[in-house]
PDB file of C-alpha atoms and ligand atoms in Angstrom:
ATOM      1  CA  UNK A  24      17.566  15.116  25.961  1.00 91.00           C
ATOM      2  CA  UNK A  25      14.339  14.431  24.067  1.00 97.00           C
ATOM      3  CA  UNK A  26      13.146  11.110  22.667  1.00 98.00           C
ATOM      4  CA  UNK A  27      12.801  11.236  18.870  1.00 98.00           C
ATOM      5  CA  UNK A  28      11.667   7.623  18.339  1.00 98.00           C
ATOM      6  CA  UNK A  29      10.826   4.994  20.943  1.00 98.00           C
ATOM      7  CA  UNK A  30      11.771   1.330  20.637  1.00 98.00           C
ATOM      8  CA  UNK A  31       8.164   0.494  19.646  1.00 98.00           C
ATOM      9  CA  UNK A  32       8.028   3.262  17.031  1.00 98.00           C
ATOM     10  CA  UNK A  33      11.317   2.089  15.552  1.00 98.00           C
ATOM     11  CA  UNK A  34      10.098  -1.509  15.382  1.00 98.00           C
ATOM     12  CA  UNK A  35       6.855  -0.522  13.622  1.00 98.00           C
ATOM     13  CA  UNK A  36       8.729   1.725  11.197  1.00 98.00           C
ATOM     14  CA  UNK A  37      11.344  -0.887  10.305  1.00 98.00           C
ATOM     15  CA  UNK A  38       8.531  -3.373   9.646  1.00 98.00           C
ATOM     16  CA  UNK A  39       6.798  -0.844   7.373  1.00 98.00           C
ATOM     17  CA  UNK A  40      10.041  -0.146   5.481  1.00 98.00           C
ATOM     18  CA  UNK A  41      10.723  -3.872   5.058  1.00 98.00           C
ATOM     19  CA  UNK A  42       7.265  -4.316   3.480  1.00 98.00           C
ATOM     20  CA  UNK A  43       7.734  -1.302   1.189  1.00 98.00           C
ATOM     21  CA  UNK A  44      11.108  -2.591   0.031  1.00 98.00           C
ATOM     22  CA  UNK A  45       9.870  -6.168  -0.448  1.00 98.00           C
ATOM     23  CA  UNK A  46       7.065  -4.831  -2.663  1.00 98.00           C
ATOM     24  CA  UNK A  47       9.304  -2.473  -4.643  1.00 98.00           C
ATOM     25  CA  UNK A  48      11.569  -5.202  -6.067  1.00 97.00           C
ATOM     26  CA  UNK A  49      10.815  -8.204  -8.240  1.00 96.00           C
ATOM     27  CA  UNK A  50      14.191  -9.826  -7.505  1.00 95.00           C
ATOM     28  CA  UNK A  51      15.890  -9.378  -4.114  1.00 96.00           C
ATOM     29  CA  UNK A  52      18.087  -6.236  -4.064  1.00 98.00           C
ATOM     30  CA  UNK A  53      21.674  -6.176  -2.828  1.00 98.00           C
ATOM     31  CA  UNK A  54      21.558  -4.262   0.465  1.00 98.00           C
ATOM     32  CA  UNK A  55      24.603  -2.042   0.991  1.00 97.00           C
ATOM     33  CA  UNK A  56      24.828  -0.895   4.600  1.00 97.00           C
ATOM     34  CA  UNK A  57      26.879   2.149   5.522  1.00 96.00           C
ATOM     35  CA  UNK A  58      29.071   1.527   8.572  1.00 95.00           C
ATOM     36  CA  UNK A  59      29.221   2.156  11.348  1.00 94.00           C
ATOM     37  CA  UNK A  60      25.836   3.731  12.004  1.00 96.00           C
ATOM     38  CA  UNK A  61      23.603   1.377  10.005  1.00 98.00           C
ATOM     39  CA  UNK A  62      24.550  -1.927  11.625  1.00 98.00           C
ATOM     40  CA  UNK A  63      21.519  -2.167  13.917  1.00 98.00           C
ATOM     41  CA  UNK A  64      19.049  -0.873  11.318  1.00 98.00           C
ATOM     42  CA  UNK A  65      20.417  -3.374   8.782  1.00 98.00           C
ATOM     43  CA  UNK A  66      20.175  -6.260  11.252  1.00 98.00           C
ATOM     44  CA  UNK A  67      16.530  -5.498  12.039  1.00 98.00           C
ATOM     45  CA  UNK A  68      15.544  -4.615   8.452  1.00 98.00           C
ATOM     46  CA  UNK A  69      16.955  -7.795   6.941  1.00 98.00           C
ATOM     47  CA  UNK A  70      15.086  -9.929   9.477  1.00 98.00           C
ATOM     48  CA  UNK A  71      11.788  -8.220   8.635  1.00 98.00           C
ATOM     49  CA  UNK A  72      12.226  -8.592   4.869  1.00 98.00           C
ATOM     50  CA  UNK A  73      10.802 -11.702   3.252  1.00 97.00           C
ATOM     51  CA  UNK A  74      12.758 -11.661  -0.036  1.00 96.00           C
ATOM     52  CA  UNK A  75      16.066 -12.923   1.479  1.00 96.00           C
ATOM     53  CA  UNK A  76      18.394 -10.168   0.163  1.00 97.00           C
ATOM     54  CA  UNK A  77      22.184 -10.320   0.011  1.00 96.00           C
ATOM     55  CA  UNK A  78      24.043  -7.920   2.291  1.00 96.00           C
ATOM     56  CA  UNK A  79      27.257  -5.937   1.938  1.00 96.00           C
ATOM     57  CA  UNK A  80      28.782  -3.052   3.897  1.00 95.00           C
ATOM     58  CA  UNK A  81      30.750   0.104   3.078  1.00 95.00           C
ATOM     59  CA  UNK A  82      32.617   2.271   5.524  1.00 93.00           C
ATOM     60  CA  UNK A  83      31.986   6.026   5.333  1.00 88.00           C
ATOM     61  CA  UNK A  84      33.263   8.761   7.601  1.00 81.00           C
ATOM     62  CA  UNK A  85      32.150  12.348   7.325  1.00 71.00           C
ATOM     63  CA  UNK A  86      31.604  13.544  10.849  1.00 59.00           C
ATOM     64  CA  UNK A  87      33.754  14.340  13.835  1.00 63.00           C
ATOM     65  CA  UNK A  88      31.480  14.959  16.808  1.00 65.00           C
ATOM     66  CA  UNK A  89      28.612  17.173  15.720  1.00 67.00           C
ATOM     67  CA  UNK A  90      30.796  19.097  13.243  1.00 68.00           C
ATOM     68  CA  UNK A  91      30.899  18.038   9.638  1.00 64.00           C
ATOM     69  CA  UNK A  92      34.338  17.314   8.177  1.00 63.00           C
ATOM     70  CA  UNK A  93      35.495  18.697   4.858  1.00 63.00           C
ATOM     71  CA  UNK A  94      35.874  15.403   3.050  1.00 74.00           C
ATOM     72  CA  UNK A  95      33.863  12.210   2.936  1.00 82.00           C
ATOM     73  CA  UNK A  96      35.979   9.023   3.054  1.00 85.00           C
ATOM     74  CA  UNK A  97      34.332   5.959   1.578  1.00 88.00           C
ATOM     75  CA  UNK A  98      35.956   2.549   1.617  1.00 85.00           C
ATOM     76  CA  UNK A  99      34.682  -0.320  -0.541  1.00 85.00           C
ATOM     77  CA  UNK A 100      35.901  -3.880  -0.934  1.00 82.00           C
ATOM     78  CA  UNK A 101      37.619  -3.809  -4.365  1.00 81.00           C
ATOM     79  CA  UNK A 102      36.141  -7.250  -5.126  1.00 82.00           C
ATOM     80  CA  UNK A 103      32.575  -6.292  -4.244  1.00 85.00           C
ATOM     81  CA  UNK A 104      30.221  -7.510  -7.001  1.00 91.00           C
ATOM     82  CA  UNK A 105      27.808  -4.704  -7.747  1.00 95.00           C
ATOM     83  CA  UNK A 106      27.602  -4.849 -11.546  1.00 96.00           C
ATOM     84  CA  UNK A 107      24.170  -5.790 -12.837  1.00 97.00           C
ATOM     85  CA  UNK A 108      22.622  -5.753  -9.365  1.00 97.00           C
ATOM     86  CA  UNK A 109      19.680  -3.783  -8.026  1.00 98.00           C
ATOM     87  CA  UNK A 110      21.378  -1.980  -5.176  1.00 98.00           C
ATOM     88  CA  UNK A 111      19.697  -0.516  -2.124  1.00 98.00           C
ATOM     89  CA  UNK A 112      21.864   1.665   0.115  1.00 98.00           C
ATOM     90  CA  UNK A 113      20.902   1.257   3.777  1.00 98.00           C
ATOM     91  CA  UNK A 114      21.709   4.402   5.798  1.00 98.00           C
ATOM     92  CA  UNK A 115      21.008   5.222   9.419  1.00 98.00           C
ATOM     93  CA  UNK A 116      20.587   8.929   8.718  1.00 97.00           C
ATOM     94  CA  UNK A 117      20.687  11.316   5.781  1.00 97.00           C
ATOM     95  CA  UNK A 118      21.463  14.892   6.747  1.00 95.00           C
ATOM     96  CA  UNK A 119      22.978  17.218   4.111  1.00 94.00           C
ATOM     97  CA  UNK A 120      23.211  14.290   1.695  1.00 95.00           C
ATOM     98  CA  UNK A 121      26.951  14.756   1.087  1.00 92.00           C
ATOM     99  CA  UNK A 122      27.879  11.313   2.379  1.00 92.00           C
ATOM    100  CA  UNK A 123      25.192   9.777   0.223  1.00 94.00           C
ATOM    101  CA  UNK A 124      26.391  11.620  -2.907  1.00 93.00           C
ATOM    102  CA  UNK A 125      29.919  10.265  -2.374  1.00 92.00           C
ATOM    103  CA  UNK A 126      28.608   6.728  -1.857  1.00 94.00           C
ATOM    104  CA  UNK A 127      26.298   6.931  -4.882  1.00 95.00           C
ATOM    105  CA  UNK A 128      29.144   8.141  -7.122  1.00 93.00           C
ATOM    106  CA  UNK A 129      31.373   5.294  -5.977  1.00 93.00           C
ATOM    107  CA  UNK A 130      28.679   2.664  -6.465  1.00 96.00           C
ATOM    108  CA  UNK A 131      27.563   3.955  -9.905  1.00 96.00           C
ATOM    109  CA  UNK A 132      31.144   3.401 -11.137  1.00 94.00           C
ATOM    110  CA  UNK A 133      30.509  -0.292 -10.518  1.00 95.00           C
ATOM    111  CA  UNK A 134      27.488  -0.348 -12.823  1.00 96.00           C
ATOM    112  CA  UNK A 135      24.518  -1.490 -10.796  1.00 98.00           C
ATOM    113  CA  UNK A 136      21.226  -1.632 -12.749  1.00 97.00           C
ATOM    114  CA  UNK A 137      19.543   0.514 -10.121  1.00 98.00           C
ATOM    115  CA  UNK A 138      20.554   2.432  -7.039  1.00 98.00           C
ATOM    116  CA  UNK A 139      18.049   3.429  -4.371  1.00 98.00           C
ATOM    117  CA  UNK A 140      18.300   4.500  -0.752  1.00 98.00           C
ATOM    118  CA  UNK A 141      16.585   3.454   2.469  1.00 98.00           C
ATOM    119  CA  UNK A 142      17.237   5.901   5.324  1.00 98.00           C
ATOM    120  CA  UNK A 143      15.872   5.273   8.794  1.00 98.00           C
ATOM    121  CA  UNK A 144      16.154   8.985   9.593  1.00 98.00           C
ATOM    122  CA  UNK A 145      16.008  11.939   7.202  1.00 98.00           C
ATOM    123  CA  UNK A 146      16.770  15.542   8.181  1.00 98.00           C
ATOM    124  CA  UNK A 147      14.879  16.886   5.180  1.00 96.00           C
ATOM    125  CA  UNK A 148      15.406  20.566   6.103  1.00 96.00           C
ATOM    126  CA  UNK A 149      19.191  20.146   5.813  1.00 96.00           C
ATOM    127  CA  UNK A 150      19.135  18.100   2.623  1.00 95.00           C
ATOM    128  CA  UNK A 151      21.029  19.685  -0.276  1.00 95.00           C
ATOM    129  CA  UNK A 152      21.266  16.692  -2.612  1.00 92.00           C
ATOM    130  CA  UNK A 153      19.277  16.103  -5.770  1.00 91.00           C
ATOM    131  CA  UNK A 154      17.914  12.599  -5.047  1.00 93.00           C
ATOM    132  CA  UNK A 155      15.898  12.232  -1.885  1.00 97.00           C
ATOM    133  CA  UNK A 156      15.989   8.763  -0.272  1.00 98.00           C
ATOM    134  CA  UNK A 157      13.246   6.551  -1.757  1.00 98.00           C
ATOM    135  CA  UNK A 158      12.467   4.818   1.537  1.00 98.00           C
ATOM    136  CA  UNK A 159      12.368   6.973   4.691  1.00 98.00           C
ATOM    137  CA  UNK A 160      11.635   5.859   8.243  1.00 98.00           C
ATOM    138  CA  UNK A 161      11.300   9.157  10.095  1.00 98.00           C
ATOM    139  CA  UNK A 162      11.685  12.753   8.908  1.00 98.00           C
ATOM    140  CA  UNK A 163      13.268  14.601  11.817  1.00 98.00           C
ATOM    141  CA  UNK A 164      14.256  18.221  12.547  1.00 96.00           C
ATOM    142  CA  UNK A 165      17.877  19.262  12.244  1.00 95.00           C
ATOM    143  CA  UNK A 166      19.077  18.233  15.686  1.00 95.00           C
ATOM    144  CA  UNK A 167      21.901  15.827  16.468  1.00 97.00           C
ATOM    145  CA  UNK A 168      20.548  12.435  17.560  1.00 98.00           C
ATOM    146  CA  UNK A 169      22.003   9.241  19.036  1.00 98.00           C
ATOM    147  CA  UNK A 170      20.874   5.676  19.664  1.00 98.00           C
ATOM    148  CA  UNK A 171      19.925   2.622  17.580  1.00 98.00           C
ATOM    149  CA  UNK A 172      23.392   2.604  15.983  1.00 98.00           C
ATOM    150  CA  UNK A 173      23.927   6.367  15.856  1.00 98.00           C
ATOM    151  CA  UNK A 174      26.722   7.819  17.948  1.00 96.00           C
ATOM    152  CA  UNK A 175      28.288  10.984  19.255  1.00 96.00           C
ATOM    153  CA  UNK A 176      32.062  10.431  19.277  1.00 94.00           C
ATOM    154  CA  UNK A 177      31.560   6.677  19.472  1.00 94.00           C
ATOM    155  CA  UNK A 178      29.019   6.787  22.306  1.00 97.00           C
ATOM    156  CA  UNK A 179      25.296   6.059  22.369  1.00 98.00           C
ATOM    157  CA  UNK A 180      25.061   3.365  19.682  1.00 98.00           C
ATOM    158  CA  UNK A 181      23.536   0.744  21.973  1.00 98.00           C
ATOM    159  CA  UNK A 182      20.683   2.939  23.225  1.00 98.00           C
ATOM    160  CA  UNK A 183      17.504   1.141  22.125  1.00 98.00           C
ATOM    161  CA  UNK A 184      15.598   4.369  21.313  1.00 98.00           C
ATOM    162  CA  UNK A 185      16.640   7.475  19.364  1.00 98.00           C
ATOM    163  CA  UNK A 186      17.064  10.773  21.203  1.00 98.00           C
ATOM    164  CA  UNK A 187      18.700  14.154  21.025  1.00 98.00           C
ATOM    165  CA  UNK A 188      21.868  14.542  23.120  1.00 94.00           C
TER     166      UNK A 188
HETATM  167  P1  IMP B 203      25.407  13.999   5.588  1.00 56.99           P
HETATM  168  O1  IMP B 203      26.598  13.712   4.729  1.00 56.99           O
HETATM  169  O2  IMP B 203      25.357  15.426   6.036  1.00 56.99           O
HETATM  170  O3  IMP B 203      24.098  13.560   4.984  1.00 56.99           O
HETATM  171  O4  IMP B 203      25.612  13.209   6.924  1.00 56.99           O
HETATM  172  C1  IMP B 203      25.343  11.883   6.996  1.00 56.99           C
HETATM  173  C2  IMP B 203      26.215  11.169   8.005  1.00 56.99           C
HETATM  174  O5  IMP B 203      26.529  11.990   9.118  1.00 56.99           O
HETATM  175  C3  IMP B 203      25.438  10.013   8.533  1.00 56.99           C
HETATM  176  O6  IMP B 203      25.750   8.852   7.808  1.00 56.99           O
HETATM  177  C4  IMP B 203      25.876   9.946   9.971  1.00 56.99           C
HETATM  178  O7  IMP B 203      27.003   9.113  10.076  1.00 56.99           O
HETATM  179  C5  IMP B 203      26.266  11.349  10.333  1.00 56.99           C
HETATM  180  N1  IMP B 203      25.182  12.081  11.011  1.00 56.99           N
HETATM  181  C6  IMP B 203      24.418  13.085  10.529  1.00 56.99           C
HETATM  182  N2  IMP B 203      23.539  13.517  11.431  1.00 56.99           N
HETATM  183  C7  IMP B 203      23.732  12.759  12.521  1.00 56.99           C
HETATM  184  C8  IMP B 203      23.095  12.713  13.830  1.00 56.99           C
HETATM  185  O8  IMP B 203      22.157  13.462  14.158  1.00 56.99           O
HETATM  186  N3  IMP B 203      23.566  11.775  14.685  1.00 56.99           N
HETATM  187  C9  IMP B 203      24.586  10.924  14.379  1.00 56.99           C
HETATM  188  N4  IMP B 203      25.197  10.927  13.189  1.00 56.99           N
HETATM  189  C10 IMP B 203      24.785  11.844  12.269  1.00 56.99           C
HETATM  190 MG1   MG B 204      26.207   7.021   8.517  1.00 56.99          MG
END
């Protein structure tokens, strides 16, 4: 087990991201959190932002343990109002980028005016997508991590710091 980000480092980084996001938008974006992993990041981010954004969540599942599954399941509220909005996806971690691609495709169908991504953690060495997240908290090596919302088989989400397993 090795600590990847302490509680203090996370707090400072979330504050920095909140400022960057506040400055990047003229009107408050619609924050779309990806469950389950992003619930703590979203809760802290939204309280640090000053622009009073609206919040919505999507459910995505692409992992079983540390092994990646073949398909990415994304569930969205069919009544979710995304059209005409500036949308910011809020992700705990972007690894290969496959989950993000699936979420982006689904959200673009609903015609937002813009679609950007805030990722607390980014495993840039593993990333195979074409659009890197616009707002990144920490770039980390390709090791499996838990804590601050991230789990291994449902465990570790409540750990206040981020560590390898
Ligand atoms: P991707 O599709 O490969 O980018 O994987 C992204 C998703 O896999 C994230 O939304 C997480 O749910 C999960 N994931 C990837 N790496 C980790 C990790 O190190 N710890 C916990 N979950 C992870
Ligand atoms: Mg996730």
